[in-house]
Amino acid sequence: MSSAAPSPTPARRLPLAGVLRVGRPSDIWFKPALSVVVAVGVPNLTLLALGRLDLAMYTMAGSLCALYAHNLPYAARARALAWVVLGMLASVAVALVTASLTSSAVVLVAVGALLAAAQKALCDATRIGPPGPVIFAFISSASLFAPQTLGQVPGHLALATAAGAWAWLVGMAPGLVRPHGPERRATARALNAAAAYAEMFVETSASAAESAETSAASPGRDRARAAGAAAVHAAWQSLLATGARSEPRRALERLLVRAEIALAAPADTDPGRLRSWARDLRGTGPVPSVEPASVADELLGVEAERAVGGSPLADRLGPLLPLALRTALGCALAGYVSLALGVGRPYWAIVTAASLYQANITLTWSRGVQRVVGNLVGVLLFAAVAPLAHLGPAALVLCCLAFNFGAEALISRNYWLGSICVTPMALLITEFTGFQRPGELMTDRIVDTVVGALVGFAAAVVVTNRRAGDRIENALDTVERAREHTARLIAAERPGPGALEAARRGLASALVELRATADAAAGEWWQRAVPTERVLLAERTGHRTLATAVRRQGLHVLEGKRA
């Protein structure tokens, strides 16, 4: 039950420490980096050979779609990439038609802001993942300010479509060599996360005999357990998207069973073995073979899996309306301030504002700092590279490709590092139609970056997200209902076929959603205080119920062996 609403939480201190800290690279950083080079390089080099590099902006619209969906299994990736390409084409079509109908900068900025808001809402609702809406906003905003006639629109859209089809092929190509690569990586992450929780459990337990249900509360342990549950849930979602249950998928499912056992019985887990299996999954060798648990067929039942579906897209869009409103307001104001200052490319301010908006104000602030620092350093890099790029069109294309690779190679370590390469790449793209004065480009970029960051963040402060507190209450209620349902099935003498497994999957999904919702609300301003104690209690009781369900299904360590 909900307690009385606490007083609103005031503005929190905005962090500076750690905002620019460089982290470890993504385990697949090279995949989007190489993919975008191939997806962009082939169309651009073709246009270069034809002497029509001025059309590169339109092929870039389709080529940059290759940045998406690298974590998805190939069956799901094919669908996701197709929707990304269609979404990009729709955005570009709106922008080009608008540009051909009016030259009013005021109207163009308004349309750019509305497009950015729609792109933000749809990318977050569909959970497409990095790089999110920023690529859509970059392409559509630039297209709005490209001189255009209605008669040119079909041809330009045809170029974007052809490049998008090529990007789709590039994104799917690795499946010919390693068809189960994404599922293997997701399973490896789950095994490593479960191993990390088991190690922390042992380190923080008062005695070797202490169990997960009776151990003292530990915030660090709670975090590790939540991270493990999220990784296991993500891995199951990855496997569910693969289609037919082939033998490699069955082997991966059995490894995920071991990860779930580790979360349920960390004291009886050998983290070293889990990590060894994870290492084996990174390569191209066969999936490690493990003995099936006593009721593996029930655990891996497709019927139970399908019983736990995601919420409809319309339901996910509702809570995102404040973020969409922030984006629309911030992008519009940033564009108009840029126009008032006489900047010739206000779409850079729009894109800067659009790139800021994260799940809450605190994260938005951090992204703003990273964006400003990265862009300012990137402008200096452009000044150093411009003489080389101006040697000729071929040098210009090759420099752009190098910055494409650098951006994707660095951005997973920290956003500001990626921005160092994104900034000169964006500046060089404007020169595909002809070389321009570097000083003017650099000045416009700096002004638009500062304007976009300041105005965009101000809009985030003004447009409060009062729904964040309601989402926590709803998530808590969902967890409690799922826990009670699972507990009833545990107590039942003979639950229906797959019923307990479906309930357990539903509870796991609800717990993952609760943690994500609480983390997002924790960095939001001017809302009810986050009920931290209630969230922690719901998580602990929920995970205890999950562990009990695992034992009820017979998924215990076999014959005294360690998982």
Coordinates of C-alpha atoms in Angstrom, one line a residue:
M1 CA 0.0 0.0 0.0
S2 CA 1.1 3.5 -0.7
S3 CA 2.1 5.7 2.2
A4 CA 1.3 9.4 2.4
A5 CA 3.1 11.4 -0.2
P6 CA 6.3 12.9 1.2
S7 CA 7.3 16.5 0.6
P8 CA 8.8 17.3 -2.8
T9 CA 12.5 16.7 -3.2
P10 CA 14.4 20.0 -3.9
A11 CA 17.1 20.5 -6.4
R12 CA 20.0 18.3 -5.8
R13 CA 23.7 19.2 -6.2
L14 CA 24.8 18.6 -9.7
P15 CA 27.8 16.3 -9.9
L16 CA 31.2 17.2 -11.5
A17 CA 33.4 14.5 -10.0
G18 CA 33.4 11.5 -12.3
V19 CA 31.5 13.1 -15.2
L20 CA 34.5 13.0 -17.4
R21 CA 36.0 9.7 -16.0
V22 CA 37.1 7.3 -18.7
G23 CA 35.7 3.8 -18.3
R24 CA 36.3 0.5 -19.9
P25 CA 35.3 0.2 -23.6
S26 CA 32.3 -1.8 -24.6
D27 CA 33.1 -5.5 -25.3
I28 CA 31.9 -5.0 -28.9
W29 CA 33.1 -1.4 -29.5
F30 CA 34.8 -2.5 -32.8
K31 CA 31.6 -3.8 -34.3
P32 CA 29.7 -0.5 -34.6
A33 CA 33.0 1.2 -35.4
L34 CA 33.8 -1.1 -38.4
S35 CA 30.2 -1.3 -39.5
V36 CA 29.8 2.5 -39.8
V37 CA 33.0 2.8 -41.7
V38 CA 31.8 0.2 -44.3
A39 CA 28.3 1.5 -44.4
V40 CA 29.4 5.1 -44.9
G41 CA 32.5 4.4 -46.9
V42 CA 31.0 2.5 -49.9
P43 CA 28.3 5.1 -50.7
N44 CA 30.7 8.1 -50.1
L45 CA 33.5 6.6 -52.2
T46 CA 31.0 5.8 -55.0
L47 CA 29.7 9.4 -55.0
L48 CA 33.3 10.6 -55.0
A49 CA 34.1 8.5 -58.1
L50 CA 31.0 10.0 -59.7
G51 CA 31.9 13.5 -58.8
R52 CA 28.7 14.0 -56.8
L53 CA 30.0 14.3 -53.2
D54 CA 27.4 17.0 -52.7
L55 CA 24.8 14.3 -52.4
A56 CA 26.6 12.6 -49.5
M57 CA 24.3 14.1 -46.9
Y58 CA 21.4 12.0 -48.2
T59 CA 23.4 8.7 -48.3
M60 CA 24.6 9.4 -44.8
A61 CA 21.0 9.3 -43.6
G62 CA 20.8 5.7 -44.6
S63 CA 24.4 4.7 -43.8
L64 CA 24.3 5.8 -40.2
C65 CA 21.5 3.3 -39.5
A66 CA 24.3 0.8 -39.3
L67 CA 25.1 2.1 -35.8
Y68 CA 22.0 0.5 -34.3
A69 CA 21.0 -2.9 -32.9
H70 CA 24.4 -4.5 -32.5
N71 CA 23.4 -6.1 -29.2
L72 CA 20.3 -7.8 -30.7
P73 CA 20.2 -11.4 -32.0
Y74 CA 20.1 -11.5 -35.8
A75 CA 16.5 -12.5 -36.1
A76 CA 15.5 -9.5 -34.0
R77 CA 18.2 -7.3 -35.5
A78 CA 16.7 -7.8 -39.0
R79 CA 13.4 -6.4 -37.8
A80 CA 14.9 -3.6 -35.7
L81 CA 17.2 -2.4 -38.4
A82 CA 14.4 -2.3 -40.9
W83 CA 12.4 -0.1 -38.5
V84 CA 15.4 2.1 -37.9
V85 CA 15.8 2.6 -41.7
L86 CA 12.1 3.3 -42.1
G87 CA 12.1 5.7 -39.2
M88 CA 15.1 7.5 -40.7
L89 CA 13.4 7.8 -44.1
A90 CA 10.2 9.1 -42.5
S91 CA 12.2 11.8 -40.6
V92 CA 14.2 12.8 -43.7
A93 CA 11.0 12.9 -45.8
V94 CA 9.3 15.3 -43.4
A95 CA 12.4 17.4 -43.2
L96 CA 13.0 17.6 -47.0
V97 CA 9.4 18.3 -47.8
T98 CA 9.3 21.1 -45.2
A99 CA 12.5 22.5 -46.5
S100 CA 11.1 22.6 -50.1
L101 CA 7.9 24.3 -49.0
T102 CA 9.4 27.1 -46.8
S103 CA 12.6 28.9 -46.2
S104 CA 11.4 30.5 -42.9
A105 CA 14.0 29.6 -40.3
V106 CA 11.4 30.0 -37.5
V107 CA 9.2 27.3 -39.1
L108 CA 12.2 25.1 -39.8
V109 CA 13.4 25.3 -36.2
A110 CA 9.9 24.5 -34.9
V111 CA 9.6 21.4 -37.2
G112 CA 13.1 20.3 -36.1
A113 CA 12.1 20.5 -32.4
L114 CA 8.9 18.5 -33.0
L115 CA 10.8 15.9 -34.9
A116 CA 13.5 15.6 -32.2
A117 CA 10.7 15.2 -29.5
A118 CA 9.0 12.4 -31.5
Q119 CA 12.3 10.7 -32.2
K120 CA 13.2 10.8 -28.5
A121 CA 9.9 9.4 -27.4
L122 CA 9.9 6.6 -30.0
C123 CA 13.5 5.6 -29.4
D124 CA 13.0 5.4 -25.6
A125 CA 9.7 3.6 -25.9
T126 CA 11.1 0.9 -28.3
R127 CA 14.3 0.7 -26.3
I128 CA 16.3 0.6 -29.5
G129 CA 19.5 1.4 -27.5
P130 CA 22.6 3.4 -28.4
P131 CA 23.0 5.8 -30.1
G132 CA 19.4 6.6 -29.5
P133 CA 17.6 9.5 -31.0
V134 CA 20.7 11.7 -31.6
I135 CA 21.5 10.3 -35.0
F136 CA 17.9 10.8 -36.2
A137 CA 17.9 14.4 -34.8
F138 CA 21.3 15.2 -36.5
I139 CA 20.2 14.0 -39.9
S140 CA 16.7 15.4 -39.9
S141 CA 17.8 18.8 -38.5
A142 CA 20.5 19.1 -41.1
S143 CA 18.1 18.1 -43.9
L144 CA 15.7 20.9 -42.8
F145 CA 18.3 23.5 -43.6
A146 CA 19.5 22.0 -46.9
P147 CA 18.2 24.0 -50.0
Q148 CA 15.6 21.8 -51.6
T149 CA 12.8 21.7 -54.2
L150 CA 9.9 19.3 -54.2
G151 CA 11.1 17.8 -57.4
Q152 CA 14.4 16.8 -55.8
V153 CA 12.9 15.1 -52.8
P154 CA 12.1 11.7 -54.4
G155 CA 15.7 11.4 -55.8
H156 CA 17.2 12.3 -52.4
L157 CA 15.0 9.9 -50.6
A158 CA 16.0 7.2 -53.1
L159 CA 19.6 7.8 -52.2
A160 CA 18.8 7.5 -48.5
T161 CA 16.9 4.3 -49.1
A162 CA 19.7 2.7 -51.1
A163 CA 22.2 3.6 -48.4
G164 CA 19.8 2.3 -45.7
A165 CA 19.5 -1.0 -47.5
W166 CA 23.3 -1.3 -47.6
A167 CA 23.5 -0.4 -43.9
W168 CA 21.0 -3.2 -43.2
L169 CA 23.2 -5.7 -45.1
V170 CA 26.3 -4.5 -43.2
G171 CA 24.5 -4.9 -39.9
M172 CA 23.4 -8.4 -40.7
A173 CA 26.7 -9.6 -42.3
P174 CA 28.4 -10.8 -39.1
G175 CA 25.6 -13.4 -38.7
L176 CA 27.1 -15.3 -41.6
V177 CA 30.3 -16.0 -39.5
R178 CA 29.0 -16.0 -36.0
P179 CA 25.2 -16.6 -36.1
H180 CA 24.8 -16.8 -32.3
G181 CA 27.2 -14.1 -31.4
P182 CA 24.8 -11.6 -29.6
E183 CA 23.2 -14.4 -27.6
R184 CA 26.6 -15.7 -26.5
R185 CA 27.7 -12.3 -25.4
A186 CA 24.5 -11.7 -23.5
T187 CA 24.9 -15.1 -21.7
A188 CA 28.5 -14.3 -20.9
R189 CA 27.4 -11.0 -19.3
A190 CA 24.9 -12.8 -17.2
L191 CA 27.4 -15.4 -16.0
N192 CA 29.9 -12.7 -15.1
A193 CA 27.3 -10.7 -13.3
A194 CA 26.1 -13.8 -11.3
A195 CA 29.8 -14.5 -10.5
A196 CA 30.3 -11.0 -9.2
Y197 CA 27.2 -11.3 -7.0
A198 CA 28.4 -14.7 -5.6
E199 CA 31.8 -13.2 -4.9
M200 CA 30.4 -10.2 -3.1
F201 CA 28.0 -12.4 -1.1
V202 CA 30.9 -14.5 0.2
E203 CA 32.9 -11.4 1.0
T204 CA 30.1 -9.7 3.0
S205 CA 28.6 -12.8 4.7
A206 CA 29.2 -13.1 8.4
S207 CA 29.8 -16.8 8.1
A208 CA 30.2 -19.4 5.4
A209 CA 26.9 -21.0 6.5
E210 CA 24.9 -17.7 6.1
S211 CA 22.3 -18.0 3.3
A212 CA 20.9 -15.4 0.9
E213 CA 17.6 -15.3 2.9
T214 CA 19.1 -14.6 6.3
S215 CA 22.1 -12.5 5.5
A216 CA 22.4 -9.0 6.8
A217 CA 21.3 -6.1 4.6
S218 CA 24.1 -4.9 2.3
P219 CA 23.6 -2.0 -0.2
G220 CA 26.5 -3.2 -2.3
R221 CA 25.2 -6.7 -2.3
D222 CA 21.7 -5.5 -3.2
R223 CA 23.2 -3.6 -6.2
A224 CA 25.2 -6.6 -7.3
R225 CA 22.1 -8.9 -7.1
A226 CA 20.0 -6.4 -9.0
A227 CA 22.7 -6.1 -11.7
G228 CA 22.9 -9.9 -11.9
A229 CA 19.1 -10.2 -12.2
A230 CA 19.1 -7.5 -14.9
A231 CA 21.8 -9.3 -16.9
V232 CA 20.1 -12.7 -16.6
H233 CA 16.8 -11.1 -17.7
A234 CA 18.4 -9.4 -20.7
A235 CA 20.0 -12.7 -21.7
W236 CA 16.7 -14.5 -21.6
Q237 CA 15.2 -11.7 -23.7
S238 CA 18.0 -12.1 -26.2
L239 CA 17.4 -15.9 -26.4
L240 CA 13.7 -15.4 -26.8
A241 CA 14.3 -13.2 -29.9
T242 CA 16.3 -15.9 -31.7
G243 CA 13.3 -17.9 -32.9
A244 CA 13.7 -21.7 -33.2
R245 CA 15.4 -23.4 -30.2
S246 CA 18.4 -24.8 -31.9
E247 CA 21.0 -26.8 -30.1
P248 CA 23.4 -23.9 -29.5
R249 CA 20.4 -22.0 -28.0
R250 CA 19.6 -24.9 -25.7
A251 CA 23.2 -25.0 -24.6
L252 CA 23.1 -21.2 -23.8
E253 CA 19.8 -21.7 -21.9
R254 CA 21.4 -24.3 -19.7
L255 CA 24.2 -21.9 -18.9
L256 CA 21.6 -19.3 -18.0
V257 CA 20.1 -21.8 -15.7
R258 CA 23.4 -21.9 -13.9
A259 CA 23.5 -18.1 -13.6
E260 CA 20.0 -18.2 -12.1
I261 CA 21.1 -20.9 -9.6
A262 CA 24.1 -18.7 -8.6
L263 CA 21.7 -15.8 -7.9
A264 CA 19.5 -18.1 -5.8
A265 CA 22.3 -19.9 -4.0
P266 CA 25.4 -17.7 -4.1
A267 CA 27.1 -19.5 -1.1
D268 CA 27.1 -22.8 -3.1
T269 CA 28.4 -21.2 -6.3
D270 CA 31.9 -21.4 -7.8
P271 CA 32.4 -17.9 -9.4
G272 CA 35.5 -19.1 -11.2
R273 CA 33.6 -21.7 -13.1
L274 CA 31.0 -19.2 -14.2
R275 CA 33.7 -16.8 -15.4
S276 CA 35.4 -19.7 -17.3
W277 CA 32.2 -20.4 -19.1
A278 CA 31.8 -16.7 -19.9
R279 CA 35.3 -16.6 -21.4
D280 CA 34.6 -19.7 -23.5
L281 CA 31.5 -17.9 -24.9
R282 CA 33.6 -14.9 -26.1
G283 CA 35.3 -16.9 -28.8
T284 CA 34.0 -18.9 -31.8
G285 CA 34.3 -22.3 -30.3
P286 CA 31.4 -24.5 -29.3
V287 CA 29.1 -23.5 -26.4
P288 CA 30.3 -25.0 -23.2
S289 CA 28.3 -28.1 -22.3
V290 CA 26.8 -28.4 -18.8
E291 CA 24.6 -31.0 -17.3
P292 CA 20.9 -30.0 -17.5
A293 CA 19.2 -29.3 -14.2
S294 CA 16.6 -31.8 -13.0
V295 CA 13.7 -29.9 -14.5
A296 CA 15.5 -28.2 -17.4
D297 CA 12.7 -28.9 -19.8
E298 CA 10.2 -27.0 -17.7
L299 CA 12.6 -24.2 -17.1
L300 CA 13.3 -23.8 -20.8
G301 CA 9.7 -24.3 -21.9
V302 CA 8.8 -22.0 -24.8
E303 CA 5.2 -21.7 -23.6
A304 CA 6.3 -20.3 -20.2
E305 CA 8.6 -17.9 -21.9
R306 CA 5.9 -16.6 -24.2
A307 CA 3.6 -16.0 -21.2
V308 CA 5.7 -13.1 -20.1
G309 CA 5.3 -10.4 -22.8
G310 CA 6.3 -6.7 -22.8
S311 CA 3.9 -3.9 -22.4
P312 CA 2.3 -2.3 -25.5
L313 CA 4.2 0.5 -27.1
A314 CA 1.3 3.0 -26.3
D315 CA 1.7 2.1 -22.6
R316 CA 5.4 2.8 -22.7
L317 CA 4.9 6.1 -24.5
G318 CA 2.7 7.6 -21.8
P319 CA 5.4 8.0 -19.1
L320 CA 7.8 9.5 -21.7
L321 CA 5.6 12.6 -22.4
P322 CA 7.5 14.8 -20.0
L323 CA 10.8 13.9 -21.7
A324 CA 9.3 14.5 -25.1
L325 CA 8.0 17.9 -23.9
R326 CA 11.5 18.8 -22.6
T327 CA 13.0 17.9 -25.9
A328 CA 10.6 19.9 -27.9
L329 CA 10.9 23.0 -25.8
G330 CA 14.6 22.8 -25.3
C331 CA 15.3 22.2 -29.0
A332 CA 13.0 25.0 -30.1
L333 CA 14.4 27.5 -27.7
A334 CA 18.0 26.6 -28.5
G335 CA 17.3 27.0 -32.2
Y336 CA 15.6 30.4 -31.8
V337 CA 18.4 31.7 -29.5
S338 CA 20.9 30.6 -32.1
L339 CA 19.0 32.4 -34.8
A340 CA 18.8 35.6 -32.6
L341 CA 22.6 35.4 -32.3
G342 CA 23.0 35.3 -36.0
V343 CA 24.4 31.8 -36.2
G344 CA 24.1 30.4 -39.8
R345 CA 23.5 26.9 -38.7
P346 CA 20.9 26.8 -35.9
Y347 CA 20.4 23.0 -36.4
W348 CA 23.6 22.4 -34.5
A349 CA 22.0 24.0 -31.4
I350 CA 18.9 21.8 -31.9
V351 CA 21.0 18.7 -32.1
T352 CA 23.1 19.7 -29.0
A353 CA 19.9 20.2 -27.0
A354 CA 18.4 16.9 -28.3
S355 CA 21.5 15.0 -27.3
L356 CA 21.3 16.1 -23.7
Y357 CA 18.1 14.6 -22.5
Q358 CA 18.5 11.4 -20.5
A359 CA 16.3 9.6 -18.0
N360 CA 16.5 12.4 -15.4
I361 CA 17.9 15.9 -14.7
T362 CA 21.1 14.7 -13.1
L363 CA 22.0 12.5 -16.0
T364 CA 21.0 15.3 -18.4
W365 CA 23.4 17.6 -16.6
S366 CA 26.2 15.1 -16.9
R367 CA 25.6 14.6 -20.6
G368 CA 25.6 18.4 -21.1
V369 CA 29.0 18.7 -19.4
Q370 CA 30.4 15.8 -21.5
R371 CA 28.9 17.3 -24.7
V372 CA 30.4 20.8 -24.2
V373 CA 33.9 19.5 -23.2
G374 CA 33.9 17.0 -26.1
N375 CA 32.7 19.5 -28.7
L376 CA 35.2 22.2 -27.6
V377 CA 38.1 19.8 -27.8
G378 CA 36.7 18.5 -31.1
V379 CA 36.7 22.0 -32.6
L380 CA 40.4 22.2 -31.8
L381 CA 41.0 18.9 -33.5
F382 CA 39.1 20.1 -36.5
A383 CA 41.4 23.1 -36.7
A384 CA 44.4 20.8 -36.8
V385 CA 42.9 18.4 -39.4
A386 CA 41.2 21.0 -41.7
P387 CA 44.4 21.7 -43.8
L388 CA 44.8 17.9 -44.5
A389 CA 41.1 17.5 -45.3
H390 CA 41.2 20.5 -47.7
L391 CA 43.8 18.8 -49.9
G392 CA 41.0 17.4 -52.0
P393 CA 37.6 15.5 -51.9
A394 CA 39.3 12.2 -51.4
A395 CA 41.2 13.5 -48.3
L396 CA 37.9 14.9 -47.0
V397 CA 36.1 11.5 -47.3
L398 CA 39.0 9.6 -45.7
C399 CA 39.1 12.0 -42.8
C400 CA 35.4 11.6 -42.2
L401 CA 35.7 7.9 -42.2
A402 CA 38.5 8.0 -39.7
F403 CA 36.4 10.2 -37.4
N404 CA 33.5 7.8 -37.8
F405 CA 35.6 5.0 -36.6
G406 CA 37.1 7.0 -33.8
A407 CA 33.8 8.2 -32.5
E408 CA 32.4 4.7 -32.1
A409 CA 35.6 3.3 -30.7
L410 CA 35.7 5.9 -28.0
I411 CA 32.1 6.8 -27.1
S412 CA 31.5 3.7 -25.0
R413 CA 34.4 4.8 -22.7
N414 CA 32.8 8.2 -22.1
Y415 CA 30.5 10.3 -24.2
W416 CA 32.9 13.3 -24.3
L417 CA 35.6 11.2 -25.8
G418 CA 33.3 10.2 -28.7
S419 CA 32.2 13.8 -29.1
I420 CA 35.8 14.7 -29.8
C421 CA 35.6 12.8 -33.0
V422 CA 31.9 13.5 -33.8
T423 CA 32.5 17.3 -33.8
P424 CA 35.2 17.4 -36.6
M425 CA 33.2 14.8 -38.5
A426 CA 30.1 16.9 -38.4
L427 CA 32.1 20.0 -39.5
L428 CA 33.7 18.1 -42.4
I429 CA 30.3 16.8 -43.6
T430 CA 29.2 20.4 -44.1
E431 CA 32.1 20.7 -46.6
F432 CA 30.9 18.0 -48.9
T433 CA 29.2 20.6 -51.0
G434 CA 32.3 22.8 -51.0
F435 CA 35.2 23.8 -48.8
Q436 CA 34.4 26.6 -46.3
R437 CA 36.3 28.9 -44.0
P438 CA 37.3 26.9 -41.0
G439 CA 37.2 29.9 -38.6
E440 CA 33.5 30.5 -39.4
L441 CA 32.6 26.9 -39.0
M442 CA 34.4 26.7 -35.7
T443 CA 32.8 29.8 -34.3
D444 CA 29.3 28.6 -35.3
R445 CA 29.9 25.2 -33.7
I446 CA 31.2 26.7 -30.4
V447 CA 28.3 29.1 -30.1
D448 CA 25.7 26.5 -31.0
T449 CA 27.2 24.0 -28.5
V450 CA 27.1 26.5 -25.6
V451 CA 23.6 27.7 -26.5
G452 CA 22.2 24.2 -27.0
A453 CA 23.7 23.0 -23.7
L454 CA 22.5 25.9 -21.6
V455 CA 19.1 26.3 -23.1
G456 CA 18.5 22.6 -23.3
F457 CA 19.4 22.1 -19.6
A458 CA 17.2 25.1 -18.6
A459 CA 14.3 23.4 -20.4
A460 CA 14.9 20.2 -18.4
V461 CA 14.7 22.1 -15.2
V462 CA 11.6 24.0 -16.2
V463 CA 9.7 21.0 -17.4
T464 CA 9.4 18.8 -14.4
N465 CA 8.8 15.1 -14.5
R466 CA 6.1 14.7 -11.8
R467 CA 5.2 11.3 -13.2
A468 CA 8.5 9.8 -11.9
G469 CA 7.0 9.3 -8.4
D470 CA 3.9 7.7 -9.8
R471 CA 6.0 5.3 -11.9
I472 CA 7.7 4.1 -8.7
E473 CA 4.4 3.5 -7.0
N474 CA 3.1 1.6 -10.0
A475 CA 6.4 -0.5 -10.2
L476 CA 6.1 -1.3 -6.5
D477 CA 2.5 -2.5 -6.9
T478 CA 3.5 -4.6 -10.0
V479 CA 6.3 -6.2 -8.0
E480 CA 4.1 -7.0 -5.1
R481 CA 1.4 -8.5 -7.3
A482 CA 3.9 -10.6 -9.1
R483 CA 5.5 -11.7 -5.8
E484 CA 2.2 -12.7 -4.3
H485 CA 1.3 -14.6 -7.4
T486 CA 4.6 -16.5 -7.5
A487 CA 4.3 -17.2 -3.8
R488 CA 0.9 -18.8 -4.2
L489 CA 2.2 -21.0 -7.0
I490 CA 5.2 -22.0 -4.9
A491 CA 2.7 -23.1 -2.1
A492 CA 0.5 -25.0 -4.5
E493 CA 0.9 -28.7 -4.5
R494 CA 0.7 -29.0 -8.3
P495 CA 0.9 -25.7 -10.2
G496 CA -0.1 -25.9 -13.8
P497 CA 2.4 -26.8 -16.5
G498 CA 4.8 -23.8 -16.9
A499 CA 2.8 -21.7 -14.5
L500 CA 5.5 -21.3 -11.9
E501 CA 8.1 -20.6 -14.6
A502 CA 5.9 -17.9 -16.2
A503 CA 5.3 -16.4 -12.8
R504 CA 9.0 -16.4 -11.9
R505 CA 9.8 -14.7 -15.2
G506 CA 7.2 -12.1 -14.6
L507 CA 8.5 -11.4 -11.1
A508 CA 12.1 -11.1 -12.4
S509 CA 11.0 -8.7 -15.1
A510 CA 9.1 -6.6 -12.6
L511 CA 12.1 -6.4 -10.3
V512 CA 14.3 -5.2 -13.2
E513 CA 11.8 -2.6 -14.1
L514 CA 11.5 -1.4 -10.5
R515 CA 15.3 -0.9 -10.2
A516 CA 15.4 1.0 -13.5
T517 CA 12.5 3.2 -12.5
A518 CA 14.0 3.9 -9.0
D519 CA 17.3 4.9 -10.5
A520 CA 15.7 7.2 -13.0
A521 CA 13.6 8.9 -10.3
A522 CA 16.5 9.3 -8.0
G523 CA 18.1 11.9 -10.2
E524 CA 14.9 13.9 -10.9
W525 CA 14.1 17.3 -9.3
W526 CA 10.9 18.7 -7.8
Q527 CA 9.1 15.5 -7.1
R528 CA 8.1 13.3 -4.2
A529 CA 11.1 11.8 -2.4
V530 CA 12.0 8.3 -3.7
P531 CA 10.7 5.7 -1.1
T532 CA 14.2 4.1 -0.9
E533 CA 13.4 1.8 2.0
R534 CA 10.2 0.5 0.3
V535 CA 12.1 -0.1 -2.9
L536 CA 14.9 -2.0 -1.1
L537 CA 12.4 -4.1 0.9
A538 CA 10.4 -4.9 -2.3
E539 CA 13.6 -6.0 -4.0
R540 CA 14.8 -8.1 -1.2
T541 CA 11.5 -9.9 -0.7
G542 CA 11.1 -10.3 -4.4
H543 CA 14.6 -11.9 -4.9
R544 CA 14.0 -14.2 -1.9
T545 CA 10.8 -15.3 -3.6
L546 CA 12.7 -15.9 -6.8
A547 CA 15.3 -18.0 -5.0
T548 CA 12.5 -20.0 -3.4
A549 CA 10.9 -20.6 -6.8
V550 CA 14.2 -21.8 -8.2
R551 CA 14.4 -24.4 -5.4
R552 CA 10.7 -25.3 -5.8
Q553 CA 11.3 -26.1 -9.4
G554 CA 14.2 -28.4 -8.5
L555 CA 16.9 -26.2 -10.0
H556 CA 19.4 -27.0 -7.3
V557 CA 23.1 -27.8 -7.5
L558 CA 23.2 -31.3 -8.8
E559 CA 24.7 -34.1 -6.7
G560 CA 26.6 -31.7 -4.4
K561 CA 28.5 -30.2 -7.3
R562 CA 29.1 -26.5 -7.3
A563 CA 27.2 -24.4 -10.0

